Amino acid sequence: MILFPAIDLVGGRAVRLQRGDRAKMDVYSDDPVAVARDFAARGTEWIHVVDLSATFEEDEEACAANAAAIRAICEVDGIKADCGGGVRSLAAVERLAGLGVRRIAIGTALVRDPEFAERAAAEYGELLVADVAAADGVVKVNGWREGAGLTVDELLPRLAGLGYRHLVFTDINRDGMQTGIDVGAYRRVAELCGFPVVASGGITSLDDLTALAAAGPDVIEGAITGRALYEGNFTLEAALKALS
């Protein structure tokens, strides 16, 4: 299983939001590249990066600062970056690939622009990740601010049919809240899409990571952890051990 320590970016700074709310933002570092280097030195191979400035369509300066940070993170020795946020066109996919990103997550456009979602899957295949967030079984888009008008049960089989083979699934009600995870929900998601999922949202303790690992590789490909890691609930080394 893959551990993805998270670096969420706003204006070039590493932050965490509560339930995706831009107004509830904690800044953890003004130097996200240093954070990435620290993660690498402590044993991680992947980092999950979210360009929140692109997601929230912030100004050019904020987006440029994030792009510079993403490129620098991708240049850290031994690191592979999984990155998303505001990816709504083939040009955006190509831009992130050009920055060195190894997996590119598409979220809102999976729902709002199905033609793009289909074309992107056909052209970029394994490079892409479907990034799906839901609250109470209802898919949310546009920085989790809007309902998508469809359920997880409707969307996930459709994405699998288009050829998506990587999925990050976020439980919005738990994200950034340190409330623990619902392994049963990830089992259901894996059944719907037909391949293992990257779990995101609510990871609080090593017990959560151990429970995800126990679900097996057919259910869980990996896990994203952010706030619990930054606030010292467990160390990166212990998290890597729990997933191994």
PDB file of C-alpha atoms in Angstrom:
ATOM      1  CA  MET A   1       0.000   0.000   0.000  1.00  0.00           C
ATOM      2  CA  ILE A   2       1.075   3.531  -0.761  1.00  0.00           C
ATOM      3  CA  LEU A   3       1.169   6.277   1.851  1.00  0.00           C
ATOM      4  CA  PHE A   4       0.504   9.721   0.384  1.00  0.00           C
ATOM      5  CA  PRO A   5       1.425  12.500   2.830  1.00  0.00           C
ATOM      6  CA  ALA A   6      -0.602  15.514   1.734  1.00  0.00           C
ATOM      7  CA  ILE A   7       0.581  18.984   0.849  1.00  0.00           C
ATOM      8  CA  ASP A   8      -2.335  21.287   0.064  1.00  0.00           C
ATOM      9  CA  LEU A   9      -1.248  24.550  -1.531  1.00  0.00           C
ATOM     10  CA  VAL A  10      -2.712  28.044  -1.366  1.00  0.00           C
ATOM     11  CA  GLY A  11      -0.556  30.842  -2.748  1.00  0.00           C
ATOM     12  CA  GLY A  12       2.584  28.744  -2.401  1.00  0.00           C
ATOM     13  CA  ARG A  13       1.972  27.844   1.247  1.00  0.00           C
ATOM     14  CA  ALA A  14       1.198  24.419   2.746  1.00  0.00           C
ATOM     15  CA  VAL A  15      -2.244  24.490   4.372  1.00  0.00           C
ATOM     16  CA  ARG A  16      -5.086  22.255   5.520  1.00  0.00           C
ATOM     17  CA  LEU A  17      -8.795  22.999   5.298  1.00  0.00           C
ATOM     18  CA  GLN A  18     -11.649  21.653   7.375  1.00  0.00           C
ATOM     19  CA  ARG A  19     -14.196  19.881   5.153  1.00  0.00           C
ATOM     20  CA  GLY A  20     -12.833  21.785   2.185  1.00  0.00           C
ATOM     21  CA  ASP A  21     -13.871  25.150   3.621  1.00  0.00           C
ATOM     22  CA  ARG A  22     -11.519  27.915   2.389  1.00  0.00           C
ATOM     23  CA  ALA A  23     -12.541  30.057   5.371  1.00  0.00           C
ATOM     24  CA  LYS A  24     -11.326  27.373   7.800  1.00  0.00           C
ATOM     25  CA  MET A  25      -7.689  27.174   6.788  1.00  0.00           C
ATOM     26  CA  ASP A  26      -4.633  26.420   8.896  1.00  0.00           C
ATOM     27  CA  VAL A  27      -1.217  27.335   7.453  1.00  0.00           C
ATOM     28  CA  TYR A  28       1.417  24.719   8.297  1.00  0.00           C
ATOM     29  CA  SER A  29       4.402  25.983   6.315  1.00  0.00           C
ATOM     30  CA  ASP A  30       5.490  28.837   4.083  1.00  0.00           C
ATOM     31  CA  ASP A  31       7.954  26.421   2.444  1.00  0.00           C
ATOM     32  CA  PRO A  32       6.123  23.366   1.057  1.00  0.00           C
ATOM     33  CA  VAL A  33       9.262  22.207  -0.754  1.00  0.00           C
ATOM     34  CA  ALA A  34      11.047  21.885   2.587  1.00  0.00           C
ATOM     35  CA  VAL A  35       8.085  19.839   3.803  1.00  0.00           C
ATOM     36  CA  ALA A  36       8.445  17.561   0.771  1.00  0.00           C
ATOM     37  CA  ARG A  37      12.183  17.159   1.367  1.00  0.00           C
ATOM     38  CA  ASP A  38      11.491  16.220   4.981  1.00  0.00           C
ATOM     39  CA  PHE A  39       8.920  13.633   3.889  1.00  0.00           C
ATOM     40  CA  ALA A  40      11.414  12.172   1.416  1.00  0.00           C
ATOM     41  CA  ALA A  41      14.186  12.020   4.005  1.00  0.00           C
ATOM     42  CA  ARG A  42      11.864  10.096   6.308  1.00  0.00           C
ATOM     43  CA  GLY A  43      11.003   7.430   3.762  1.00  0.00           C
ATOM     44  CA  THR A  44       7.995   8.370   1.672  1.00  0.00           C
ATOM     45  CA  GLU A  45       8.060   7.858  -2.101  1.00  0.00           C
ATOM     46  CA  TRP A  46       4.793   9.606  -2.999  1.00  0.00           C
ATOM     47  CA  ILE A  47       3.298  12.951  -2.028  1.00  0.00           C
ATOM     48  CA  HIS A  48      -0.294  14.010  -2.659  1.00  0.00           C
ATOM     49  CA  VAL A  49      -0.401  17.659  -3.738  1.00  0.00           C
ATOM     50  CA  VAL A  50      -3.579  19.693  -4.138  1.00  0.00           C
ATOM     51  CA  ASP A  51      -3.531  23.045  -5.921  1.00  0.00           C
ATOM     52  CA  LEU A  52      -6.295  24.745  -3.973  1.00  0.00           C
ATOM     53  CA  SER A  53      -5.664  28.094  -5.624  1.00  0.00           C
ATOM     54  CA  ALA A  54      -6.508  26.517  -8.993  1.00  0.00           C
ATOM     55  CA  THR A  55      -9.500  24.748  -7.456  1.00  0.00           C
ATOM     56  CA  PHE A  56     -10.897  28.003  -6.067  1.00  0.00           C
ATOM     57  CA  GLU A  57      -9.890  29.946  -9.196  1.00  0.00           C
ATOM     58  CA  GLU A  58      -7.761  32.388  -7.241  1.00  0.00           C
ATOM     59  CA  ASP A  59      -5.654  35.115  -8.812  1.00  0.00           C
ATOM     60  CA  GLU A  60      -2.741  34.608 -11.181  1.00  0.00           C
ATOM     61  CA  GLU A  61      -0.128  35.318  -8.499  1.00  0.00           C
ATOM     62  CA  ALA A  62      -1.473  32.608  -6.185  1.00  0.00           C
ATOM     63  CA  CYS A  63      -1.691  30.061  -9.014  1.00  0.00           C
ATOM     64  CA  ALA A  64       1.839  30.890 -10.212  1.00  0.00           C
ATOM     65  CA  ALA A  65       3.213  30.431  -6.697  1.00  0.00           C
ATOM     66  CA  ASN A  66       1.562  27.024  -6.503  1.00  0.00           C
ATOM     67  CA  ALA A  67       2.905  26.010  -9.925  1.00  0.00           C
ATOM     68  CA  ALA A  68       6.427  26.909  -8.822  1.00  0.00           C
ATOM     69  CA  ALA A  69       5.982  24.883  -5.637  1.00  0.00           C
ATOM     70  CA  ILE A  70       4.647  21.869  -7.557  1.00  0.00           C
ATOM     71  CA  ARG A  71       7.599  21.907  -9.954  1.00  0.00           C
ATOM     72  CA  ALA A  72      10.066  22.138  -7.069  1.00  0.00           C
ATOM     73  CA  ILE A  73       8.340  19.311  -5.164  1.00  0.00           C
ATOM     74  CA  CYS A  74       8.551  17.112  -8.264  1.00  0.00           C
ATOM     75  CA  GLU A  75      12.292  17.815  -8.403  1.00  0.00           C
ATOM     76  CA  VAL A  76      12.914  16.503  -4.871  1.00  0.00           C
ATOM     77  CA  ASP A  77      15.056  13.366  -5.121  1.00  0.00           C
ATOM     78  CA  GLY A  78      13.115  10.148  -4.614  1.00  0.00           C
ATOM     79  CA  ILE A  79       9.673  11.794  -4.725  1.00  0.00           C
ATOM     80  CA  LYS A  80       6.786  11.087  -7.072  1.00  0.00           C
ATOM     81  CA  ALA A  81       3.932  13.576  -6.938  1.00  0.00           C
ATOM     82  CA  ASP A  82       0.238  12.883  -7.302  1.00  0.00           C
ATOM     83  CA  CYS A  83      -1.411  16.237  -7.991  1.00  0.00           C
ATOM     84  CA  GLY A  84      -4.817  17.699  -8.701  1.00  0.00           C
ATOM     85  CA  GLY A  85      -6.934  20.759  -8.231  1.00  0.00           C
ATOM     86  CA  GLY A  86      -8.693  22.681 -10.977  1.00  0.00           C
ATOM     87  CA  VAL A  87      -7.818  20.184 -13.730  1.00  0.00           C
ATOM     88  CA  ARG A  88     -10.580  20.878 -16.236  1.00  0.00           C
ATOM     89  CA  SER A  89      -8.854  20.689 -19.638  1.00  0.00           C
ATOM     90  CA  LEU A  90      -6.280  18.721 -21.588  1.00  0.00           C
ATOM     91  CA  ALA A  91      -4.073  21.804 -21.376  1.00  0.00           C
ATOM     92  CA  ALA A  92      -4.171  21.569 -17.575  1.00  0.00           C
ATOM     93  CA  VAL A  93      -3.228  17.879 -17.734  1.00  0.00           C
ATOM     94  CA  GLU A  94      -0.325  18.707 -20.050  1.00  0.00           C
ATOM     95  CA  ARG A  95       0.792  21.595 -17.807  1.00  0.00           C
ATOM     96  CA  LEU A  96       1.008  19.359 -14.737  1.00  0.00           C
ATOM     97  CA  ALA A  97       2.745  16.613 -16.687  1.00  0.00           C
ATOM     98  CA  GLY A  98       5.238  19.243 -17.808  1.00  0.00           C
ATOM     99  CA  LEU A  99       5.879  20.173 -14.175  1.00  0.00           C
ATOM    100  CA  GLY A 100       6.852  16.559 -13.500  1.00  0.00           C
ATOM    101  CA  VAL A 101       3.659  15.252 -11.868  1.00  0.00           C
ATOM    102  CA  ARG A 102       3.419  11.446 -12.008  1.00  0.00           C
ATOM    103  CA  ARG A 103      -0.322  11.095 -11.352  1.00  0.00           C
ATOM    104  CA  ILE A 104      -2.833  13.794 -12.265  1.00  0.00           C
ATOM    105  CA  ALA A 105      -6.188  13.930 -10.507  1.00  0.00           C
ATOM    106  CA  ILE A 106      -9.359  15.070 -12.237  1.00  0.00           C
ATOM    107  CA  GLY A 107     -12.299  15.976 -10.034  1.00  0.00           C
ATOM    108  CA  THR A 108     -15.039  18.451 -10.985  1.00  0.00           C
ATOM    109  CA  ALA A 109     -14.585  17.905 -14.722  1.00  0.00           C
ATOM    110  CA  LEU A 110     -15.484  14.227 -14.333  1.00  0.00           C
ATOM    111  CA  VAL A 111     -19.030  15.432 -13.789  1.00  0.00           C
ATOM    112  CA  ARG A 112     -19.213  18.848 -15.438  1.00  0.00           C
ATOM    113  CA  ASP A 113     -17.435  17.900 -18.673  1.00  0.00           C
ATOM    114  CA  PRO A 114     -17.914  14.191 -19.414  1.00  0.00           C
ATOM    115  CA  GLU A 115     -16.559  14.562 -22.946  1.00  0.00           C
ATOM    116  CA  PHE A 116     -13.269  15.860 -21.543  1.00  0.00           C
ATOM    117  CA  ALA A 117     -13.228  13.115 -18.908  1.00  0.00           C
ATOM    118  CA  GLU A 118     -13.618  10.484 -21.612  1.00  0.00           C
ATOM    119  CA  ARG A 119     -11.030  12.003 -23.933  1.00  0.00           C
ATOM    120  CA  ALA A 120      -8.520  12.471 -21.120  1.00  0.00           C
ATOM    121  CA  ALA A 121      -8.875   8.826 -20.077  1.00  0.00           C
ATOM    122  CA  ALA A 122      -8.350   7.691 -23.664  1.00  0.00           C
ATOM    123  CA  GLU A 123      -5.258   9.858 -24.170  1.00  0.00           C
ATOM    124  CA  TYR A 124      -3.540   9.708 -20.789  1.00  0.00           C
ATOM    125  CA  GLY A 125      -4.680   6.406 -19.245  1.00  0.00           C
ATOM    126  CA  GLU A 126      -2.584   5.408 -16.225  1.00  0.00           C
ATOM    127  CA  LEU A 127      -1.373   8.983 -15.684  1.00  0.00           C
ATOM    128  CA  LEU A 128      -4.846   9.971 -14.496  1.00  0.00           C
ATOM    129  CA  VAL A 129      -6.651   9.603 -11.204  1.00  0.00           C
ATOM    130  CA  ALA A 130     -10.368  10.055 -10.705  1.00  0.00           C
ATOM    131  CA  ASP A 131     -10.777  12.316  -7.677  1.00  0.00           C
ATOM    132  CA  VAL A 132     -14.239  11.851  -6.200  1.00  0.00           C
ATOM    133  CA  ALA A 133     -15.510  13.509  -3.027  1.00  0.00           C
ATOM    134  CA  ALA A 134     -18.873  12.826  -1.459  1.00  0.00           C
ATOM    135  CA  ALA A 135     -20.968  13.633   1.573  1.00  0.00           C
ATOM    136  CA  ASP A 136     -23.650  11.151   2.597  1.00  0.00           C
ATOM    137  CA  GLY A 137     -23.294   9.356  -0.723  1.00  0.00           C
ATOM    138  CA  VAL A 138     -23.827  12.487  -2.847  1.00  0.00           C
ATOM    139  CA  VAL A 139     -20.962  13.636  -5.083  1.00  0.00           C
ATOM    140  CA  LYS A 140     -19.682  17.185  -4.512  1.00  0.00           C
ATOM    141  CA  VAL A 141     -17.738  19.314  -7.001  1.00  0.00           C
ATOM    142  CA  ASN A 142     -16.123  22.748  -7.422  1.00  0.00           C
ATOM    143  CA  GLY A 143     -14.050  22.605  -4.271  1.00  0.00           C
ATOM    144  CA  TRP A 144     -16.831  20.578  -2.607  1.00  0.00           C
ATOM    145  CA  ARG A 145     -19.043  23.650  -2.656  1.00  0.00           C
ATOM    146  CA  GLU A 146     -21.714  22.303  -5.020  1.00  0.00           C
ATOM    147  CA  GLY A 147     -23.737  19.134  -5.387  1.00  0.00           C
ATOM    148  CA  ALA A 148     -23.111  17.228  -8.592  1.00  0.00           C
ATOM    149  CA  GLY A 149     -26.676  15.998  -8.984  1.00  0.00           C
ATOM    150  CA  LEU A 150     -25.688  12.338  -8.830  1.00  0.00           C
ATOM    151  CA  THR A 151     -24.649   9.724  -6.325  1.00  0.00           C
ATOM    152  CA  VAL A 152     -21.456   7.769  -5.833  1.00  0.00           C
ATOM    153  CA  ASP A 153     -23.332   4.658  -6.970  1.00  0.00           C
ATOM    154  CA  GLU A 154     -24.081   6.353 -10.283  1.00  0.00           C
ATOM    155  CA  LEU A 155     -20.707   7.964 -10.963  1.00  0.00           C
ATOM    156  CA  LEU A 156     -18.133   5.326 -10.073  1.00  0.00           C
ATOM    157  CA  PRO A 157     -19.210   2.560 -12.478  1.00  0.00           C
ATOM    158  CA  ARG A 158     -19.354   5.185 -15.229  1.00  0.00           C
ATOM    159  CA  LEU A 159     -15.762   6.233 -14.581  1.00  0.00           C
ATOM    160  CA  ALA A 160     -14.588   2.618 -14.569  1.00  0.00           C
ATOM    161  CA  GLY A 161     -16.296   2.193 -17.926  1.00  0.00           C
ATOM    162  CA  LEU A 162     -14.298   5.122 -19.315  1.00  0.00           C
ATOM    163  CA  GLY A 163     -11.059   3.410 -18.332  1.00  0.00           C
ATOM    164  CA  TYR A 164     -10.079   5.119 -15.075  1.00  0.00           C
ATOM    165  CA  ARG A 165      -8.033   2.717 -12.946  1.00  0.00           C
ATOM    166  CA  HIS A 166      -6.947   4.956 -10.060  1.00  0.00           C
ATOM    167  CA  LEU A 167      -9.387   6.618  -7.670  1.00  0.00           C
ATOM    168  CA  VAL A 168      -9.007   8.911  -4.700  1.00  0.00           C
ATOM    169  CA  PHE A 169     -12.200   8.872  -2.673  1.00  0.00           C
ATOM    170  CA  THR A 170     -12.718  11.555  -0.034  1.00  0.00           C
ATOM    171  CA  ASP A 171     -15.320  11.349   2.694  1.00  0.00           C
ATOM    172  CA  ILE A 172     -16.041  15.083   3.065  1.00  0.00           C
ATOM    173  CA  ASN A 173     -17.784  14.733   6.407  1.00  0.00           C
ATOM    174  CA  ARG A 174     -14.557  13.391   7.870  1.00  0.00           C
ATOM    175  CA  ASP A 175     -11.924  15.366   5.953  1.00  0.00           C
ATOM    176  CA  GLY A 176      -9.707  17.481   8.184  1.00  0.00           C
ATOM    177  CA  MET A 177     -11.853  16.638  11.200  1.00  0.00           C
ATOM    178  CA  GLN A 178      -9.788  13.756  12.649  1.00  0.00           C
ATOM    179  CA  THR A 179     -12.922  11.721  13.286  1.00  0.00           C
ATOM    180  CA  GLY A 180     -11.616   8.359  12.084  1.00  0.00           C
ATOM    181  CA  ILE A 181     -12.464   6.396   8.967  1.00  0.00           C
ATOM    182  CA  ASP A 182     -15.252   4.181   7.683  1.00  0.00           C
ATOM    183  CA  VAL A 183     -13.567   1.135   6.137  1.00  0.00           C
ATOM    184  CA  GLY A 184     -16.936  -0.189   5.011  1.00  0.00           C
ATOM    185  CA  ALA A 185     -17.425   2.875   2.821  1.00  0.00           C
ATOM    186  CA  TYR A 186     -14.151   2.178   1.015  1.00  0.00           C
ATOM    187  CA  ARG A 187     -15.114  -1.459   0.523  1.00  0.00           C
ATOM    188  CA  ARG A 188     -18.305  -0.257  -1.135  1.00  0.00           C
ATOM    189  CA  VAL A 189     -16.409   2.201  -3.345  1.00  0.00           C
ATOM    190  CA  ALA A 190     -13.957  -0.495  -4.461  1.00  0.00           C
ATOM    191  CA  GLU A 191     -16.878  -2.774  -5.347  1.00  0.00           C
ATOM    192  CA  LEU A 192     -18.518  -0.040  -7.403  1.00  0.00           C
ATOM    193  CA  CYS A 193     -15.453   0.824  -9.464  1.00  0.00           C
ATOM    194  CA  GLY A 194     -13.894  -2.640  -9.634  1.00  0.00           C
ATOM    195  CA  PHE A 195     -10.391  -1.677  -8.483  1.00  0.00           C
ATOM    196  CA  PRO A 196      -8.704  -0.588  -5.218  1.00  0.00           C
ATOM    197  CA  VAL A 197      -9.125   2.955  -3.941  1.00  0.00           C
ATOM    198  CA  VAL A 198      -6.918   5.554  -2.290  1.00  0.00           C
ATOM    199  CA  ALA A 199      -8.604   6.479   0.986  1.00  0.00           C
ATOM    200  CA  SER A 200      -8.817  10.138   1.983  1.00  0.00           C
ATOM    201  CA  GLY A 201     -10.537  11.990   4.788  1.00  0.00           C
ATOM    202  CA  GLY A 202     -10.645  11.450   8.528  1.00  0.00           C
ATOM    203  CA  ILE A 203      -7.483   9.454   9.166  1.00  0.00           C
ATOM    204  CA  THR A 204      -6.719  10.170  12.805  1.00  0.00           C
ATOM    205  CA  SER A 205      -4.577   7.388  14.204  1.00  0.00           C
ATOM    206  CA  LEU A 206      -2.331   4.479  13.357  1.00  0.00           C
ATOM    207  CA  ASP A 207      -5.341   2.273  14.061  1.00  0.00           C
ATOM    208  CA  ASP A 208      -7.066   3.861  11.061  1.00  0.00           C
ATOM    209  CA  LEU A 209      -4.106   3.052   8.826  1.00  0.00           C
ATOM    210  CA  THR A 210      -3.887  -0.486  10.186  1.00  0.00           C
ATOM    211  CA  ALA A 211      -7.607  -0.976   9.494  1.00  0.00           C
ATOM    212  CA  LEU A 212      -7.154   0.202   5.916  1.00  0.00           C
ATOM    213  CA  ALA A 213      -4.213  -2.154   5.418  1.00  0.00           C
ATOM    214  CA  ALA A 214      -6.256  -5.016   6.845  1.00  0.00           C
ATOM    215  CA  ALA A 215      -8.940  -4.422   4.209  1.00  0.00           C
ATOM    216  CA  GLY A 216      -6.434  -5.762   1.696  1.00  0.00           C
ATOM    217  CA  PRO A 217      -4.920  -4.668  -1.623  1.00  0.00           C
ATOM    218  CA  ASP A 218      -8.100  -5.430  -3.539  1.00  0.00           C
ATOM    219  CA  VAL A 219      -9.867  -2.704  -1.554  1.00  0.00           C
ATOM    220  CA  ILE A 220      -7.181  -0.143  -0.662  1.00  0.00           C
ATOM    221  CA  GLU A 221      -4.373   1.001  -2.956  1.00  0.00           C
ATOM    222  CA  GLY A 222      -3.176   3.643  -0.538  1.00  0.00           C
ATOM    223  CA  ALA A 223      -4.072   6.315   1.976  1.00  0.00           C
ATOM    224  CA  ILE A 224      -3.731  10.091   2.106  1.00  0.00           C
ATOM    225  CA  THR A 225      -2.944  11.692   5.425  1.00  0.00           C
ATOM    226  CA  GLY A 226      -2.628  15.377   6.193  1.00  0.00           C
ATOM    227  CA  ARG A 227      -3.749  17.057   9.386  1.00  0.00           C
ATOM    228  CA  ALA A 228      -3.064  14.063  11.642  1.00  0.00           C
ATOM    229  CA  LEU A 229       0.509  13.933  10.377  1.00  0.00           C
ATOM    230  CA  TYR A 230       1.092  17.689  10.686  1.00  0.00           C
ATOM    231  CA  GLU A 231      -0.356  17.835  14.182  1.00  0.00           C
ATOM    232  CA  GLY A 232       1.693  14.935  15.481  1.00  0.00           C
ATOM    233  CA  ASN A 233      -0.935  12.234  15.949  1.00  0.00           C
ATOM    234  CA  PHE A 234       1.675   9.850  14.548  1.00  0.00           C
ATOM    235  CA  THR A 235       5.009  10.044  12.789  1.00  0.00           C
ATOM    236  CA  LEU A 236       5.531   9.465   9.089  1.00  0.00           C
ATOM    237  CA  GLU A 237       7.804   6.545   9.920  1.00  0.00           C
ATOM    238  CA  ALA A 238       5.098   4.881  12.038  1.00  0.00           C
ATOM    239  CA  ALA A 239       2.493   5.473   9.321  1.00  0.00           C
ATOM    240  CA  LEU A 240       4.687   3.841   6.679  1.00  0.00           C
ATOM    241  CA  LYS A 241       5.204   0.868   8.971  1.00  0.00           C
ATOM    242  CA  ALA A 242       1.470   0.543   9.659  1.00  0.00           C
ATOM    243  CA  LEU A 243       0.677   0.351   5.947  1.00  0.00           C
ATOM    244  CA  SER A 244       3.458  -2.132   5.255  1.00  0.00           C
TER     245      SER A 244
END
